[in-house]
GROMACS .gro file of C-alpha atoms in nm:
model
  240
    1ILE     CA    1  -1.718   0.961   0.847
    2ALA     CA    2  -1.449   0.706   0.845
    3PRO     CA    3  -1.410   0.467   0.581
    4ARG     CA    4  -1.497   0.075   0.644
    5LEU     CA    5  -1.209  -0.017   0.425
    6ALA     CA    6  -0.836   0.131   0.340
    7ILE     CA    7  -0.642  -0.109   0.113
    8VAL     CA    8  -0.256  -0.170   0.193
    9ILE     CA    9  -0.045  -0.144  -0.097
   10VAL     CA   10   0.398  -0.208   0.013
   11ASN     CA   11   0.615  -0.007  -0.254
   12TYR     CA   12   0.970  -0.196  -0.291
   13ARG     CA   13   1.175   0.023  -0.577
   14THR     CA   14   0.802  -0.084  -0.750
   15ALA     CA   15   0.693   0.335  -0.811
   16ASP     CA   16   0.534   0.283  -1.112
   17MET     CA   17   0.413  -0.058  -1.011
   18VAL     CA   18   0.250   0.145  -0.786
   19ILE     CA   19   0.054   0.341  -0.976
   20ARG     CA   20  -0.093   0.183  -1.172
   21CYS     CA   21  -0.198  -0.040  -0.915
   22VAL     CA   22  -0.448   0.252  -0.776
   23GLU     CA   23  -0.453   0.354  -1.119
   24SER     CA   24  -0.726   0.035  -1.169
   25LEU     CA   25  -0.844   0.133  -0.767
   26ALA     CA   26  -1.012   0.452  -0.878
   27ASP     CA   27  -1.262   0.289  -1.123
   28GLU     CA   28  -1.394  -0.017  -0.791
   29ARG     CA   29  -1.377   0.236  -0.555
   30ALA     CA   30  -1.631   0.479  -0.724
   31ARG     CA   31  -1.864   0.167  -0.822
   32THR     CA   32  -1.850   0.001  -0.512
   33GLU     CA   33  -1.795   0.228  -0.168
   34PRO     CA   34  -1.520   0.551  -0.030
   35PHE     CA   35  -1.119   0.359   0.010
   36GLU     CA   36  -0.832   0.485   0.180
   37VAL     CA   37  -0.555   0.416   0.036
   38ILE     CA   38  -0.237   0.350   0.207
   39VAL     CA   39   0.112   0.319  -0.027
   40VAL     CA   40   0.395   0.157   0.281
   41ASP     CA   41   0.733   0.310   0.118
   42GLY     CA   42   0.932   0.031   0.225
   43GLY     CA   43   1.300   0.206   0.299
   44SER     CA   44   1.384   0.107  -0.107
   45GLY     CA   45   1.593   0.420  -0.171
   46ASP     CA   46   1.622   0.442  -0.500
   47GLY     CA   47   1.312   0.812  -0.523
   48SER     CA   48   1.044   0.612  -0.496
   49ALA     CA   49   0.842   0.666  -0.104
   50GLU     CA   50   0.939   1.106  -0.319
   51ARG     CA   51   0.779   1.086  -0.634
   52LEU     CA   52   0.496   0.845  -0.483
   53SER     CA   53   0.459   1.115  -0.219
   54ALA     CA   54   0.408   1.399  -0.565
   55HIS     CA   55   0.203   1.189  -0.775
   56PHE     CA   56  -0.040   1.075  -0.476
   57GLY     CA   57  -0.021   1.436  -0.328
   58ALA     CA   58  -0.180   1.579  -0.589
   59ALA     CA   59  -0.495   1.593  -0.776
   60PRO     CA   60  -0.754   1.385  -0.774
   61TRP     CA   61  -0.547   1.110  -0.592
   62SER     CA   62  -0.500   1.378  -0.241
   63SER     CA   63  -0.777   1.371  -0.162
   64TRP     CA   64  -0.779   0.911  -0.056
   65VAL     CA   65  -0.483   0.820  -0.078
   66SER     CA   66  -0.141   0.805   0.144
   67VAL     CA   67   0.223   0.784   0.171
   68LEU     CA   68   0.410   0.647   0.484
   69PRO     CA   69   0.792   0.623   0.431
   70LEU     CA   70   0.982   0.429   0.645
   71ASP     CA   71   1.308   0.393   0.624
   72PHE     CA   72   1.446   0.041   0.590
   73ASN     CA   73   1.337  -0.222   0.480
   74GLY     CA   74   1.218  -0.472   0.734
   75GLY     CA   75   1.033  -0.740   0.469
   76PHE     CA   76   0.768  -0.803   0.372
   77GLY     CA   77   0.497  -0.763   0.659
   78TRP     CA   78   0.685  -0.606   0.860
   79ALA     CA   79   0.571  -0.344   0.595
   80ASN     CA   80   0.232  -0.415   0.645
   81ASN     CA   81   0.267  -0.436   1.008
   82GLN     CA   82   0.338  -0.078   1.002
   83ALA     CA   83   0.029   0.067   0.835
   84MET     CA   84  -0.175  -0.198   0.988
   85LEU     CA   85  -0.154  -0.024   1.394
   86ARG     CA   86  -0.175   0.268   1.240
   87LEU     CA   87  -0.496   0.220   1.125
   88LEU     CA   88  -0.581  -0.003   1.400
   89GLN     CA   89  -0.500   0.207   1.640
   90ARG     CA   90  -0.754   0.474   1.527
   91PRO     CA   91  -0.985   0.612   1.719
   92GLN     CA   92  -1.222   0.493   1.447
   93PRO     CA   93  -1.022   0.226   1.271
   94PRO     CA   94  -1.124   0.072   0.959
   95ALA     CA   95  -1.403  -0.308   0.887
   96TYR     CA   96  -1.156  -0.403   0.733
   97ILE     CA   97  -0.790  -0.387   0.613
   98HIS     CA   98  -0.661  -0.531   0.227
   99LEU     CA   99  -0.313  -0.620   0.156
  100LEU     CA  100  -0.250  -0.581  -0.209
  101ASN     CA  101   0.056  -0.658  -0.407
  102PRO     CA  102   0.242  -0.393  -0.555
  103ASP     CA  103   0.214  -0.598  -0.966
  104THR     CA  104  -0.109  -0.635  -0.946
  105ILE     CA  105  -0.381  -0.508  -1.116
  106VAL     CA  106  -0.762  -0.482  -1.002
  107GLU     CA  107  -1.103  -0.620  -1.224
  108PRO     CA  108  -1.364  -0.430  -1.189
  109GLY     CA  109  -1.617  -0.606  -0.924
  110ALA     CA  110  -1.311  -0.747  -0.753
  111VAL     CA  111  -1.308  -0.525  -0.433
  112GLY     CA  112  -1.650  -0.538  -0.341
  113ALA     CA  113  -1.642  -0.943  -0.409
  114LEU     CA  114  -1.455  -0.979  -0.181
  115ILE     CA  115  -1.645  -0.734   0.069
  116ASP     CA  116  -2.007  -0.895   0.026
  117VAL     CA  117  -1.867  -1.246   0.118
  118ILE     CA  118  -1.710  -1.153   0.466
  119GLU     CA  119  -1.968  -0.948   0.524
  120ALA     CA  120  -2.167  -1.232   0.470
  121HIS     CA  121  -1.990  -1.513   0.705
  122PRO     CA  122  -1.912  -1.326   1.072
  123ARG     CA  123  -1.668  -1.549   1.237
  124VAL     CA  124  -1.447  -1.533   0.855
  125ALA     CA  125  -1.167  -1.382   0.880
  126ALA     CA  126  -1.006  -1.310   0.576
  127VAL     CA  127  -1.101  -1.422   0.195
  128GLY     CA  128  -0.840  -1.356  -0.105
  129SER     CA  129  -0.859  -1.343  -0.469
  130GLN     CA  130  -0.886  -1.526  -0.791
  131LEU     CA  131  -0.473  -1.426  -0.958
  132LEU     CA  132  -0.478  -1.428  -1.261
  133GLU     CA  133  -0.135  -1.430  -1.554
  134PRO     CA  134  -0.087  -1.158  -1.718
  135ASP     CA  135  -0.226  -1.347  -2.024
  136GLY     CA  136  -0.537  -1.462  -1.835
  137SER     CA  137  -0.577  -1.786  -1.738
  138LEU     CA  138  -0.582  -1.861  -1.375
  139THR     CA  139  -0.298  -1.942  -1.107
  140GLY     CA  140  -0.290  -2.080  -0.769
  141SER     CA  141  -0.494  -1.869  -0.564
  142ALA     CA  142  -0.608  -2.079  -0.246
  143PHE     CA  143  -0.437  -2.284  -0.076
  144ARG     CA  144  -0.412  -2.627   0.190
  145PHE     CA  145  -0.151  -2.643   0.471
  146PRO     CA  146   0.162  -2.805   0.397
  147SER     CA  147   0.228  -3.121   0.593
  148ALA     CA  148   0.479  -3.361   0.544
  149GLY     CA  149   0.276  -3.564   0.283
  150TYR     CA  150   0.260  -3.256  -0.001
  151GLU     CA  151   0.604  -3.202   0.135
  152LEU     CA  152   0.710  -3.607   0.052
  153VAL     CA  153   0.405  -3.560  -0.280
  154ARG     CA  154   0.559  -3.207  -0.404
  155GLY     CA  155   0.967  -3.414  -0.357
  156ALA     CA  156   0.889  -3.663  -0.599
  157ALA     CA  157   0.697  -3.481  -0.818
  158LEU     CA  158   0.403  -3.773  -0.869
  159GLY     CA  159   0.073  -3.649  -0.869
  160ARG     CA  160  -0.039  -3.969  -0.930
  161LEU     CA  161   0.148  -4.033  -0.576
  162GLY     CA  162  -0.027  -3.818  -0.423
  163ARG     CA  163  -0.373  -3.960  -0.488
  164LEU     CA  164  -0.289  -4.367  -0.447
  165LEU     CA  165  -0.170  -4.213  -0.077
  166GLY     CA  166  -0.533  -4.108  -0.054
  167ILE     CA  167  -0.381  -3.671  -0.034
  168PRO     CA  168  -0.575  -3.407  -0.188
  169PRO     CA  169  -0.389  -3.180  -0.398
  170ILE     CA  170  -0.203  -2.826  -0.222
  171VAL     CA  171  -0.448  -2.589  -0.500
  172ILE     CA  172  -0.786  -2.504  -0.345
  173GLU     CA  173  -1.018  -2.462  -0.737
  174ARG     CA  174  -1.323  -2.336  -0.674
  175THR     CA  175  -1.639  -2.159  -0.912
  176VAL     CA  176  -1.759  -2.015  -0.605
  177PRO     CA  177  -1.635  -1.833  -0.269
  178GLY     CA  178  -1.514  -2.086   0.012
  179PRO     CA  179  -1.339  -2.219   0.249
  180ALA     CA  180  -0.938  -2.243   0.269
  181ASP     CA  181  -0.672  -2.352   0.511
  182TRP     CA  182  -0.479  -1.999   0.396
  183ILE     CA  183  -0.494  -1.764   0.060
  184THR     CA  184  -0.246  -1.572  -0.111
  185GLY     CA  185  -0.076  -1.246   0.044
  186ALA     CA  186  -0.132  -1.116  -0.284
  187SER     CA  187  -0.474  -0.949  -0.286
  188MET     CA  188  -0.626  -1.045   0.131
  189LEU     CA  189  -0.889  -0.934   0.230
  190PHE     CA  190  -0.908  -0.902   0.629
  191ARG     CA  191  -1.192  -0.860   0.923
  192ALA     CA  192  -0.998  -0.571   1.154
  193GLN     CA  193  -1.218  -0.769   1.448
  194ALA     CA  194  -1.041  -1.074   1.319
  195LEU     CA  195  -0.652  -0.875   1.333
  196ARG     CA  196  -0.719  -0.707   1.702
  197GLU     CA  197  -0.780  -1.098   1.832
  198VAL     CA  198  -0.494  -1.291   1.711
  199GLY     CA  199  -0.195  -1.041   1.635
  200LEU     CA  200  -0.084  -0.938   1.290
  201PHE     CA  201   0.199  -1.042   1.133
  202ASP     CA  202   0.477  -1.241   1.216
  203ASP     CA  203   0.743  -0.997   1.077
  204GLY     CA  204   1.052  -1.286   1.180
  205PHE     CA  205   0.911  -1.390   0.816
  206PHE     CA  206   1.135  -1.109   0.586
  207LEU     CA  207   0.917  -1.204   0.209
  208TYR     CA  208   0.690  -1.539   0.186
  209PHE     CA  209   0.488  -1.798   0.398
  210GLU     CA  210   0.412  -1.465   0.639
  211GLU     CA  211   0.085  -1.516   0.554
  212VAL     CA  212   0.054  -1.869   0.590
  213GLU     CA  213   0.169  -1.830   0.994
  214LEU     CA  214  -0.084  -1.574   1.050
  215MET     CA  215  -0.376  -1.745   0.898
  216HIS     CA  216  -0.304  -2.149   1.103
  217ARG     CA  217  -0.181  -1.899   1.404
  218MET     CA  218  -0.606  -1.736   1.301
  219THR     CA  219  -0.691  -2.121   1.160
  220ARG     CA  220  -0.567  -2.225   1.578
  221ALA     CA  221  -0.804  -1.940   1.742
  222GLY     CA  222  -1.139  -1.990   1.540
  223TRP     CA  223  -1.152  -1.858   1.254
  224ALA     CA  224  -1.159  -1.964   0.865
  225PHE     CA  225  -1.091  -1.857   0.533
  226TRP     CA  226  -1.236  -1.814   0.201
  227THR     CA  227  -1.181  -1.779  -0.167
  228VAL     CA  228  -1.356  -1.526  -0.398
  229PRO     CA  229  -1.302  -1.647  -0.756
  230ALA     CA  230  -1.506  -1.403  -0.851
  231SER     CA  231  -1.330  -1.120  -0.696
  232ARG     CA  232  -1.020  -1.110  -1.024
  233VAL     CA  233  -0.684  -1.006  -0.979
  234MET     CA  234  -0.452  -0.982  -1.207
  235HIS     CA  235  -0.072  -1.085  -1.102
  236ILE     CA  236   0.279  -0.968  -1.277
  237SER     CA  237   0.424  -1.247  -1.100
  238GLY     CA  238   0.754  -1.189  -0.915
  239GLY     CA  239   0.741  -0.826  -1.010
  240ALA     CA  240   0.790  -0.718  -0.714
   0.00000   0.00000   0.00000
């Protein structure tokens, strides 16, 4: 039986981080349900693809981790698209695709919490984790869409100006699952149905904002996005 969930991790010259990230998923896989992991190497050219293929080609990883080496570095969105296209074109595609940065470590229960929320809300296209700094402090994980007002406040670097103008903060902070305009690309679990309906990342974005554009497109098609604070993922910001 094909797994309901596939996790995609894009590597670019961060093989050590990828190995550590996948190791953090091993307990989660036993805790929740069997899932597969696809590690995409975006044309690293530093031996990463060969090293990752050798590492994950051996037990105990070979039964649920595979490596997809690409010939060149087409950017974050493009590399994720290559794995997602292959997954969605299968005779039995997964119901959910979780995109995870290589510079993350998944805390126990993080993947299961995402699945629980997205299964409970049929019109939610994707759910995102609460990211943590390496010291355990919370960092921005869910946001409102950019606007002229937000850019004015950001440029002025005056939160007080935003309050005077009635512009809420761009970062959405929640203690329970709830809606957000867009969720961070470091850990986001998509419903395959929404990807088939709306499409994948615009690979004209090489790095950054590709998730904002996709979620804006999905919102216009009637889909929603939720942040899930119980899904906690440590993110070494900028590590990858």
